[in-house]
Amino acid sequence: MLGAGAVVAGVGGVAAVSRIRSAARVPAVIPALAQWTAGSADFTLGRTPRIVVASGALARTATLLAADVRALTGVHATVATGSPDDGDIRLSWDRGLPARAYRLDVRGVLTVSGATDAAVFHGTRTVAQLLRQGRTVPGGSGTDAPAYPERGVVLDVARKYYSVDFLKWLIRELAWLKYTSLHLHLTDTQAYRIECAGRPDVVAARHYTRREMAELVSYAADRHVTVVPEIDMPGHMNPILRRYPELALRRANGYLSLDLSQWDAACGLARSFLDEYLELFPGPEWSIGADEWLSTADLAAFPQLESAARSRFGPDAGARDLEYGFVNWLGDHLRAHGRRPRIWNDQLVPDGTVAVDRTVTIDHWYGSAAPTAADLDAQGYSLVNCNSDVLYGDTDNDAYPDPATIYEEFAVHRFSGGQRIPADSPRLRGAQLAIWSDTDNDVTERHVADRIGDPLRALAQIAWGSRKPAATYDRFARLVATVGSPP
């Protein structure tokens, strides 16, 4: 616990400007504020408070906060314009702040200001957490911002179906903790989980309709959580390739991978599935997957791949170059539609003549000896840390990320296999927790929710990058209990 006179400050461009009077005056929130200066005048929520907005652009954020106020305190708050009175909450613009930073001023009026709607929304999550603890909030002011732009969760909905209600619950959890993305692994060897117009035979019996997914994407966007779709290619494509067997490579384990030696047909098929969903997922991020296409041994079993690679990319090309060329081809298509492509890192190897385009974000889960995370950083790739040693869970084996390990040992710049890059690398975008399944098992959603709540809170703190509010996880767990869950 912080003692009297301690500096409350963190990273992310927010400097400490003064000292606090006592530990009791530090707002108890997750993630902890990057900077805070205690004041003498507290805020008490009025009996008929207003949430006063500076412009209509903040109305949706204000409406969501009003609903939270009602659920958390029983007080009915109304959204209004004009000048606030004591006991009111004001949401306003401060264009001088960095895009992801917000300012919190707590006195007679509680004010949240920021340069963007997303920043203001994150400020309202701080307010909601404080109001959960009581209608009076300790006075003071501070500026808060994350060290890294991305804090996310990967959920395998391909191999294990989760209800829309569960996904909405997860989005509320993510918003409460200021996460920015929900990466949905929608397709895999076992199942294709989203409605596909004209090709119903590729879709699993339990799946998400377009209407359900559109509602979910909108629900997340209101809470500034971006849904990142993953239609996994060119591996893990059994549901698709059972329909198009002429484009399938059958591996020894029975898995089907896309035959990239048939370049035009393979790329055309892949593009048709991406185009199916471009309007449905309007967010800026899109995962191609590109994991576990073919092992080195598998490549040798299909000599037509090397022949096609040399024909397309030159005499020194190898079969793996087809995969990198495929990623680049789909990446160009996605960028033409305003999306940033991303892939998993396990298929990246140092040999070959084709380099994956530097604009492709790498979701780094596998501690490869070459290229390492440091190699990829030096080569100019943006990286998201999905450290499988610490951040991976598997519902089939009841194995979930350990919150104490995350809180006490993990850092965003520490990758799988003990690899590291500089913590201040401008290419380090953040970190993701990942919950996988091997089968569509009978593990209940309630059990999954119970097991991921604490890891989510530990990673929220570490990935935000502010000073840890407690030295150990056991003490942080007390703060977890104080802050609670969203209404």
GROMACS .gro file of C-alpha atoms in nm, residues 45-466:
model
  422
   45LEU     CA    1  -2.349   1.225  -0.632
   46GLY     CA    2  -2.668   1.431  -0.618
   47ARG     CA    3  -3.015   1.294  -0.554
   48THR     CA    4  -3.123   1.389  -0.906
   49PRO     CA    5  -2.789   1.421  -1.085
   50ARG     CA    6  -2.731   1.515  -1.444
   51ILE     CA    7  -2.461   1.391  -1.674
   52VAL     CA    8  -2.380   1.708  -1.863
   53VAL     CA    9  -2.220   1.663  -2.205
   54ALA     CA   10  -2.020   1.916  -2.402
   55SER     CA   11  -2.160   1.792  -2.733
   56GLY     CA   12  -2.391   1.534  -2.882
   57ALA     CA   13  -2.090   1.324  -2.977
   58LEU     CA   14  -2.062   1.223  -2.611
   59ALA     CA   15  -2.431   1.141  -2.569
   60ARG     CA   16  -2.394   0.765  -2.610
   61THR     CA   17  -2.113   0.747  -2.356
   62ALA     CA   18  -2.322   0.960  -2.120
   63THR     CA   19  -2.625   0.735  -2.165
   64LEU     CA   20  -2.421   0.426  -2.079
   65LEU     CA   21  -2.281   0.600  -1.771
   66ALA     CA   22  -2.632   0.701  -1.664
   67ALA     CA   23  -2.741   0.337  -1.683
   68ASP     CA   24  -2.440   0.236  -1.473
   69VAL     CA   25  -2.515   0.505  -1.215
   70ARG     CA   26  -2.871   0.374  -1.181
   71ALA     CA   27  -2.757   0.013  -1.151
   72LEU     CA   28  -2.475   0.086  -0.906
   73THR     CA   29  -2.636   0.347  -0.680
   74GLY     CA   30  -3.010   0.331  -0.742
   75VAL     CA   31  -3.002   0.699  -0.841
   76HIS     CA   32  -3.164   0.804  -1.168
   77ALA     CA   33  -2.928   1.029  -1.366
   78THR     CA   34  -3.035   1.221  -1.675
   79VAL     CA   35  -2.823   1.326  -1.973
   80ALA     CA   36  -2.828   1.701  -2.034
   81THR     CA   37  -2.641   1.996  -2.180
   82GLY     CA   38  -2.560   2.325  -2.014
   83SER     CA   39  -2.373   2.410  -1.697
   84PRO     CA   40  -2.332   2.144  -1.426
   85ASP     CA   41  -2.417   2.193  -1.060
   86ASP     CA   42  -2.259   2.031  -0.757
   87GLY     CA   43  -2.349   1.663  -0.757
   88ASP     CA   44  -2.353   1.646  -1.138
   89ILE     CA   45  -2.106   1.468  -1.365
   90ARG     CA   46  -1.964   1.651  -1.665
   91LEU     CA   47  -1.819   1.491  -1.979
   92SER     CA   48  -1.617   1.732  -2.190
   93TRP     CA   49  -1.346   1.766  -2.452
   94ASP     CA   50  -0.983   1.847  -2.387
   95ARG     CA   51  -0.820   1.848  -2.729
   96GLY     CA   52  -0.481   1.918  -2.575
   97LEU     CA   53  -0.456   1.569  -2.427
   98PRO     CA   54  -0.308   1.271  -2.613
   99ALA     CA   55  -0.568   1.062  -2.796
  100ARG     CA   56  -0.581   0.784  -2.535
  101ALA     CA   57  -0.555   1.002  -2.224
  102TYR     CA   58  -0.834   1.138  -2.008
  103ARG     CA   59  -0.840   1.379  -1.717
  104LEU     CA   60  -1.042   1.329  -1.400
  105ASP     CA   61  -1.129   1.630  -1.181
  106VAL     CA   62  -1.318   1.550  -0.863
  107ARG     CA   63  -1.469   1.829  -0.655
  108GLY     CA   64  -1.827   1.957  -0.628
  109VAL     CA   65  -1.870   1.857  -0.991
  110LEU     CA   66  -1.699   1.543  -1.118
  111THR     CA   67  -1.550   1.608  -1.464
  112VAL     CA   68  -1.412   1.361  -1.715
  113SER     CA   69  -1.240   1.517  -2.016
  114GLY     CA   70  -1.047   1.380  -2.310
  115ALA     CA   71  -0.950   1.440  -2.670
  116THR     CA   72  -1.152   1.144  -2.802
  117ASP     CA   73  -1.478   0.970  -2.720
  118ALA     CA   74  -1.284   0.653  -2.639
  119ALA     CA   75  -1.070   0.835  -2.383
  120VAL     CA   76  -1.374   0.994  -2.220
  121PHE     CA   77  -1.546   0.655  -2.212
  122HIS     CA   78  -1.247   0.503  -2.033
  123GLY     CA   79  -1.270   0.787  -1.784
  124THR     CA   80  -1.633   0.698  -1.718
  125ARG     CA   81  -1.522   0.342  -1.635
  126THR     CA   82  -1.310   0.491  -1.359
  127VAL     CA   83  -1.611   0.688  -1.239
  128ALA     CA   84  -1.835   0.381  -1.244
  129GLN     CA   85  -1.582   0.178  -1.044
  130LEU     CA   86  -1.566   0.454  -0.784
  131LEU     CA   87  -1.944   0.490  -0.760
  132ARG     CA   88  -1.971   0.116  -0.702
  133GLN     CA   89  -1.786   0.186  -0.375
  134GLY     CA   90  -2.016   0.468  -0.266
  135ARG     CA   91  -2.182   0.791  -0.374
  136THR     CA   92  -1.896   1.004  -0.238
  137VAL     CA   93  -1.570   1.008  -0.433
  138PRO     CA   94  -1.248   1.147  -0.277
  139GLY     CA   95  -1.153   1.483  -0.423
  140GLY     CA   96  -0.854   1.534  -0.645
  141SER     CA   97  -0.741   1.541  -1.004
  142GLY     CA   98  -0.531   1.332  -1.234
  143THR     CA   99  -0.446   1.242  -1.590
  144ASP     CA  100  -0.460   0.878  -1.689
  145ALA     CA  101  -0.340   0.700  -2.004
  146PRO     CA  102  -0.225   0.353  -2.106
  147ALA     CA  103   0.134   0.266  -2.180
  148TYR     CA  104   0.029   0.062  -2.484
  149PRO     CA  105  -0.258   0.112  -2.728
  150GLU     CA  106  -0.396  -0.244  -2.728
  151ARG     CA  107  -0.525  -0.460  -2.446
  152GLY     CA  108  -0.728  -0.756  -2.564
  153VAL     CA  109  -0.870  -1.103  -2.527
  154VAL     CA  110  -0.869  -1.384  -2.783
  155LEU     CA  111  -1.165  -1.621  -2.751
  156ASP     CA  112  -1.185  -1.948  -2.943
  157VAL     CA  113  -1.550  -1.958  -3.045
  158ALA     CA  114  -1.475  -2.197  -3.333
  159ARG     CA  115  -1.397  -2.509  -3.135
  160LYS     CA  116  -1.624  -2.416  -2.841
  161TYR     CA  117  -1.948  -2.228  -2.895
  162TYR     CA  118  -2.030  -1.945  -2.654
  163SER     CA  119  -2.371  -1.783  -2.638
  164VAL     CA  120  -2.427  -1.423  -2.742
  165ASP     CA  121  -2.520  -1.346  -2.380
  166PHE     CA  122  -2.181  -1.475  -2.266
  167LEU     CA  123  -2.002  -1.265  -2.527
  168LYS     CA  124  -2.194  -0.956  -2.413
  169TRP     CA  125  -2.095  -1.033  -2.056
  170LEU     CA  126  -1.733  -1.056  -2.166
  171ILE     CA  127  -1.756  -0.726  -2.353
  172ARG     CA  128  -1.890  -0.557  -2.040
  173GLU     CA  129  -1.601  -0.703  -1.842
  174LEU     CA  130  -1.351  -0.580  -2.099
  175ALA     CA  131  -1.499  -0.232  -2.104
  176TRP     CA  132  -1.503  -0.216  -1.723
  177LEU     CA  133  -1.129  -0.284  -1.724
  178LYS     CA  134  -1.047  -0.058  -2.021
  179TYR     CA  135  -0.958  -0.334  -2.265
  180THR     CA  136  -0.973  -0.235  -2.630
  181SER     CA  137  -1.033  -0.552  -2.832
  182LEU     CA  138  -1.210  -0.888  -2.845
  183HIS     CA  139  -1.041  -1.114  -3.101
  184LEU     CA  140  -1.291  -1.382  -3.206
  185HIS     CA  141  -1.134  -1.697  -3.350
  186LEU     CA  142  -1.437  -1.778  -3.565
  187THR     CA  143  -1.314  -2.069  -3.776
  188ASP     CA  144  -1.093  -2.370  -3.723
  189THR     CA  145  -1.047  -2.731  -3.827
  190GLN     CA  146  -1.343  -2.839  -3.614
  191ALA     CA  147  -1.604  -2.575  -3.695
  192TYR     CA  148  -1.699  -2.261  -3.886
  193ARG     CA  149  -1.913  -2.056  -3.648
  194ILE     CA  150  -2.062  -1.770  -3.847
  195GLU     CA  151  -2.342  -1.763  -4.102
  196CYS     CA  152  -2.213  -1.775  -4.460
  197ALA     CA  153  -2.448  -1.665  -4.737
  198GLY     CA  154  -2.491  -1.923  -5.010
  199ARG     CA  155  -2.261  -2.174  -4.840
  200PRO     CA  156  -2.457  -2.307  -4.541
  201ASP     CA  157  -2.285  -2.645  -4.564
  202VAL     CA  158  -1.960  -2.501  -4.427
  203VAL     CA  159  -2.130  -2.362  -4.116
  204ALA     CA  160  -2.164  -2.550  -3.785
  205ALA     CA  161  -2.511  -2.626  -3.652
  206ARG     CA  162  -2.450  -2.393  -3.358
  207HIS     CA  163  -2.329  -2.067  -3.505
  208TYR     CA  164  -2.374  -1.691  -3.499
  209THR     CA  165  -2.618  -1.542  -3.745
  210ARG     CA  166  -2.522  -1.226  -3.925
  211ARG     CA  167  -2.786  -1.041  -3.724
  212GLU     CA  168  -2.647  -1.170  -3.395
  213MET     CA  169  -2.293  -1.077  -3.491
  214ALA     CA  170  -2.393  -0.731  -3.612
  215GLU     CA  171  -2.567  -0.670  -3.281
  216LEU     CA  172  -2.261  -0.793  -3.093
  217VAL     CA  173  -2.021  -0.575  -3.293
  218SER     CA  174  -2.241  -0.270  -3.228
  219TYR     CA  175  -2.271  -0.356  -2.858
  220ALA     CA  176  -1.892  -0.373  -2.835
  221ALA     CA  177  -1.837  -0.053  -3.036
  222ASP     CA  178  -2.063   0.141  -2.799
  223ARG     CA  179  -1.822   0.035  -2.524
  224HIS     CA  180  -1.510   0.107  -2.731
  225VAL     CA  181  -1.418  -0.259  -2.765
  226THR     CA  182  -1.320  -0.352  -3.120
  227VAL     CA  183  -1.426  -0.696  -3.238
  228VAL     CA  184  -1.137  -0.842  -3.437
  229PRO     CA  185  -1.257  -1.127  -3.662
  230GLU     CA  186  -1.033  -1.418  -3.746
  231ILE     CA  187  -1.120  -1.631  -4.048
  232ASP     CA  188  -0.821  -1.864  -4.022
  233MET     CA  189  -0.634  -1.931  -4.349
  234PRO     CA  190  -0.457  -2.105  -4.521
  235GLY     CA  191  -0.455  -2.376  -4.251
  236HIS     CA  192  -0.734  -2.496  -4.021
  237MET     CA  193  -0.977  -2.488  -4.316
  238ASN     CA  194  -1.152  -2.827  -4.298
  239PRO     CA  195  -1.508  -2.688  -4.300
  240ILE     CA  196  -1.436  -2.481  -4.612
  241LEU     CA  197  -1.222  -2.733  -4.796
  242ARG     CA  198  -1.469  -3.015  -4.751
  243ARG     CA  199  -1.682  -2.809  -4.989
  244TYR     CA  200  -1.385  -2.736  -5.219
  245PRO     CA  201  -1.183  -3.062  -5.208
  246GLU     CA  202  -1.004  -2.976  -5.533
  247LEU     CA  203  -0.818  -2.701  -5.341
  248ALA     CA  204  -0.729  -2.913  -5.038
  249LEU     CA  205  -0.400  -3.056  -4.921
  250ARG     CA  206  -0.472  -3.348  -4.687
  251ARG     CA  207  -0.214  -3.377  -4.411
  252ALA     CA  208  -0.126  -3.703  -4.236
  253ASN     CA  209  -0.336  -3.602  -3.935
  254GLY     CA  210  -0.643  -3.551  -4.153
  255TYR     CA  211  -0.634  -3.172  -4.137
  256LEU     CA  212  -0.700  -2.990  -4.461
  257SER     CA  213  -0.490  -2.695  -4.572
  258LEU     CA  214  -0.532  -2.469  -4.871
  259ASP     CA  215  -0.331  -2.573  -5.177
  260LEU     CA  216  -0.147  -2.253  -5.259
  261SER     CA  217   0.012  -2.411  -5.565
  262GLN     CA  218  -0.326  -2.340  -5.727
  263TRP     CA  219  -0.262  -1.973  -5.667
  264ASP     CA  220  -0.541  -1.794  -5.848
  265ALA     CA  221  -0.814  -2.031  -5.733
  266ALA     CA  222  -0.684  -2.043  -5.375
  267CYS     CA  223  -0.655  -1.665  -5.343
  268GLY     CA  224  -0.994  -1.616  -5.503
  269LEU     CA  225  -1.157  -1.857  -5.259
  270ALA     CA  226  -0.994  -1.691  -4.960
  271ARG     CA  227  -1.094  -1.345  -5.077
  272SER     CA  228  -1.455  -1.453  -5.123
  273PHE     CA  229  -1.478  -1.555  -4.758
  274LEU     CA  230  -1.321  -1.231  -4.637
  275ASP     CA  231  -1.547  -1.023  -4.859
  276GLU     CA  232  -1.845  -1.198  -4.704
  277TYR     CA  233  -1.780  -1.018  -4.375
  278LEU     CA  234  -1.609  -0.688  -4.452
  279GLU     CA  235  -1.925  -0.488  -4.388
  280LEU     CA  236  -2.019  -0.696  -4.085
  281PHE     CA  237  -1.689  -0.619  -3.908
  282PRO     CA  238  -1.616  -0.250  -3.974
  283GLY     CA  239  -1.333  -0.224  -3.720
  284PRO     CA  240  -0.977  -0.148  -3.828
  285GLU     CA  241  -0.825  -0.488  -3.736
  286TRP     CA  242  -0.858  -0.822  -3.916
  287SER     CA  243  -0.679  -1.148  -3.844
  288ILE     CA  244  -0.589  -1.379  -4.131
  289GLY     CA  245  -0.463  -1.635  -3.878
  290ALA     CA  246  -0.192  -1.793  -4.097
  291ASP     CA  247  -0.094  -2.037  -3.824
  292GLU     CA  248  -0.007  -2.406  -3.858
  293TRP     CA  249  -0.056  -2.423  -4.234
  294LEU     CA  250   0.204  -2.692  -4.297
  295SER     CA  251   0.505  -2.813  -4.101
  296THR     CA  252   0.844  -2.846  -4.269
  297ALA     CA  253   0.779  -3.220  -4.308
  298ASP     CA  254   0.438  -3.150  -4.460
  299LEU     CA  255   0.592  -2.914  -4.714
  300ALA     CA  256   0.820  -3.192  -4.837
  301ALA     CA  257   0.517  -3.416  -4.889
  302PHE     CA  258   0.370  -3.175  -5.144
  303PRO     CA  259   0.644  -3.105  -5.403
  304GLN     CA  260   0.403  -2.905  -5.620
  305LEU     CA  261   0.428  -2.625  -5.364
  306GLU     CA  262   0.798  -2.561  -5.421
  307SER     CA  263   0.752  -2.578  -5.796
  308ALA     CA  264   0.473  -2.321  -5.779
  309ALA     CA  265   0.677  -2.098  -5.549
  310ARG     CA  266   0.973  -2.094  -5.787
  311SER     CA  267   0.747  -2.022  -6.080
  312ARG     CA  268   0.589  -1.728  -5.900
  313PHE     CA  269   0.870  -1.587  -5.688
  314GLY     CA  270   1.193  -1.696  -5.857
  315PRO     CA  271   1.440  -1.988  -5.859
  316ASP     CA  272   1.546  -1.942  -5.496
  317ALA     CA  273   1.193  -1.952  -5.356
  318GLY     CA  274   1.068  -2.233  -5.134
  319ALA     CA  275   0.724  -2.365  -5.053
  320ARG     CA  276   0.694  -2.144  -4.744
  321ASP     CA  277   0.718  -1.838  -4.969
  322LEU     CA  278   0.375  -1.926  -5.103
  323GLU     CA  279   0.231  -1.876  -4.756
  324TYR     CA  280   0.403  -1.540  -4.713
  325GLY     CA  281   0.292  -1.433  -5.059
  326PHE     CA  282  -0.063  -1.538  -4.970
  327VAL     CA  283  -0.052  -1.332  -4.649
  328ASN     CA  284   0.072  -1.031  -4.844
  329TRP     CA  285  -0.193  -1.076  -5.114
  330LEU     CA  286  -0.475  -1.093  -4.860
  331GLY     CA  287  -0.313  -0.812  -4.662
  332ASP     CA  288  -0.319  -0.586  -4.967
  333HIS     CA  289  -0.687  -0.669  -5.014
  334LEU     CA  290  -0.767  -0.591  -4.652
  335ARG     CA  291  -0.570  -0.266  -4.654
  336ALA     CA  292  -0.760  -0.159  -4.966
  337HIS     CA  293  -1.071  -0.186  -4.750
  338GLY     CA  294  -0.923   0.006  -4.458
  339ARG     CA  295  -0.824  -0.292  -4.242
  340ARG     CA  296  -0.492  -0.368  -4.074
  341PRO     CA  297  -0.404  -0.737  -4.126
  342ARG     CA  298  -0.256  -0.948  -3.850
  343ILE     CA  299  -0.126  -1.304  -3.823
  344TRP     CA  300   0.010  -1.547  -3.564
  345ASN     CA  301   0.388  -1.581  -3.554
  346ASP     CA  302   0.448  -1.958  -3.558
  347GLN     CA  303   0.489  -1.991  -3.937
  348LEU     CA  304   0.756  -1.721  -3.960
  349VAL     CA  305   1.097  -1.869  -4.039
  350PRO     CA  306   1.420  -1.694  -4.142
  351ASP     CA  307   1.474  -1.863  -4.478
  352GLY     CA  308   1.289  -1.776  -4.795
  353THR     CA  309   1.278  -1.500  -5.051
  354VAL     CA  310   0.938  -1.345  -4.971
  355ALA     CA  311   0.907  -1.131  -4.657
  356VAL     CA  312   0.574  -1.076  -4.487
  357ASP     CA  313   0.485  -0.711  -4.537
  358ARG     CA  314   0.594  -0.491  -4.247
  359THR     CA  315   0.242  -0.348  -4.217
  360VAL     CA  316   0.115  -0.688  -4.095
  361THR     CA  317   0.078  -0.697  -3.716
  362ILE     CA  318   0.223  -1.007  -3.549
  363ASP     CA  319   0.025  -1.173  -3.269
  364HIS     CA  320   0.323  -1.335  -3.099
  365TRP     CA  321   0.241  -1.650  -2.903
  366TYR     CA  322   0.518  -1.896  -2.991
  367GLY     CA  323   0.874  -1.861  -2.863
  368SER     CA  324   1.047  -1.940  -3.191
  369ALA     CA  325   1.427  -1.949  -3.193
  370ALA     CA  326   1.428  -1.760  -3.523
  371PRO     CA  327   1.296  -1.508  -3.577
  372THR     CA  328   1.267  -1.406  -3.213
  373ALA     CA  329   1.039  -1.131  -3.090
  374ALA     CA  330   1.345  -0.906  -3.084
  375ASP     CA  331   1.423  -0.997  -3.445
  376LEU     CA  332   1.070  -0.908  -3.553
  377ASP     CA  333   1.082  -0.583  -3.360
  378ALA     CA  334   1.415  -0.492  -3.523
  379GLN     CA  335   1.270  -0.575  -3.865
  380GLY     CA  336   0.992  -0.321  -3.810
  381TYR     CA  337   0.689  -0.538  -3.732
  382SER     CA  338   0.424  -0.427  -3.485
  383LEU     CA  339   0.384  -0.688  -3.211
  384VAL     CA  340   0.103  -0.788  -2.977
  385ASN     CA  341   0.221  -1.011  -2.694
  386CYS     CA  342   0.013  -1.330  -2.663
  387ASN     CA  343   0.272  -1.509  -2.447
  388SER     CA  344   0.155  -1.872  -2.441
  389ASP     CA  345   0.362  -1.942  -2.128
  390VAL     CA  346   0.155  -1.697  -1.924
  391LEU     CA  347  -0.152  -1.571  -2.111
  392TYR     CA  348  -0.296  -1.891  -2.264
  393GLY     CA  349  -0.588  -2.091  -2.128
  394ASP     CA  350  -0.740  -2.424  -2.236
  395THR     CA  351  -1.095  -2.504  -2.127
  396ASP     CA  352  -1.064  -2.876  -2.205
  397ASN     CA  353  -0.790  -2.918  -1.946
  398ASP     CA  354  -0.927  -2.662  -1.701
  399ALA     CA  355  -0.600  -2.476  -1.744
  400TYR     CA  356  -0.632  -2.099  -1.721
  401PRO     CA  357  -0.381  -1.816  -1.692
  402ASP     CA  358  -0.261  -1.770  -1.336
  403PRO     CA  359  -0.342  -1.417  -1.215
  404ALA     CA  360  -0.057  -1.412  -0.964
  405THR     CA  361   0.197  -1.499  -1.234
  406ILE     CA  362   0.057  -1.230  -1.461
  407TYR     CA  363   0.061  -0.968  -1.187
  408GLU     CA  364   0.397  -1.050  -1.029
  409GLU     CA  365   0.608  -1.180  -1.319
  410PHE     CA  366   0.466  -1.081  -1.656
  411ALA     CA  367   0.543  -0.762  -1.843
  412VAL     CA  368   0.415  -0.659  -2.184
  413HIS     CA  369   0.765  -0.669  -2.333
  414ARG     CA  370   0.834  -1.026  -2.207
  415PHE     CA  371   0.742  -1.282  -2.470
  416SER     CA  372   0.705  -1.659  -2.480
  417GLY     CA  373   1.021  -1.859  -2.424
  418GLY     CA  374   1.182  -1.585  -2.215
  419GLN     CA  375   1.223  -1.352  -2.512
  420ARG     CA  376   1.218  -0.976  -2.459
  421ILE     CA  377   1.214  -0.656  -2.655
  422PRO     CA  378   1.261  -0.301  -2.523
  423ALA     CA  379   0.962  -0.202  -2.311
  424ASP     CA  380   0.948   0.133  -2.487
  425SER     CA  381   0.959  -0.003  -2.842
  426PRO     CA  382   0.717   0.202  -3.053
  427ARG     CA  383   0.621  -0.121  -3.230
  428LEU     CA  384   0.499  -0.293  -2.913
  429ARG     CA  385   0.122  -0.252  -2.929
  430GLY     CA  386   0.016  -0.437  -2.616
  431ALA     CA  387  -0.093  -0.779  -2.491
  432GLN     CA  388  -0.376  -1.030  -2.526
  433LEU     CA  389  -0.512  -1.303  -2.301
  434ALA     CA  390  -0.622  -1.610  -2.501
  435ILE     CA  391  -0.881  -1.872  -2.406
  436TRP     CA  392  -0.873  -2.179  -2.631
  437SER     CA  393  -1.055  -2.512  -2.651
  438ASP     CA  394  -0.973  -2.839  -2.823
  439THR     CA  395  -1.336  -2.949  -2.849
  440ASP     CA  396  -1.689  -2.816  -2.813
  441ASN     CA  397  -1.683  -2.943  -2.457
  442ASP     CA  398  -1.948  -2.930  -2.186
  443VAL     CA  399  -1.758  -2.685  -1.965
  444THR     CA  400  -2.017  -2.428  -1.860
  445GLU     CA  401  -1.995  -2.063  -1.947
  446ARG     CA  402  -2.028  -1.983  -1.577
  447HIS     CA  403  -1.717  -2.189  -1.506
  448VAL     CA  404  -1.520  -2.015  -1.779
  449ALA     CA  405  -1.637  -1.676  -1.650
  450ASP     CA  406  -1.534  -1.764  -1.296
  451ARG     CA  407  -1.190  -1.878  -1.410
  452ILE     CA  408  -1.100  -1.583  -1.634
  453GLY     CA  409  -1.219  -1.295  -1.414
  454ASP     CA  410  -0.905  -1.266  -1.202
  455PRO     CA  411  -0.657  -1.309  -1.491
  456LEU     CA  412  -0.846  -1.037  -1.680
  457ARG     CA  413  -0.797  -0.799  -1.390
  458ALA     CA  414  -0.432  -0.882  -1.345
  459LEU     CA  415  -0.356  -0.827  -1.713
  460ALA     CA  416  -0.564  -0.509  -1.721
  461GLN     CA  417  -0.330  -0.361  -1.461
  462ILE     CA  418  -0.007  -0.483  -1.620
  463ALA     CA  419  -0.101  -0.387  -1.977
  464TRP     CA  420  -0.221  -0.040  -1.874
  465GLY     CA  421   0.127   0.021  -1.741
  466SER     CA  422   0.059   0.241  -1.440
   0.00000   0.00000   0.00000
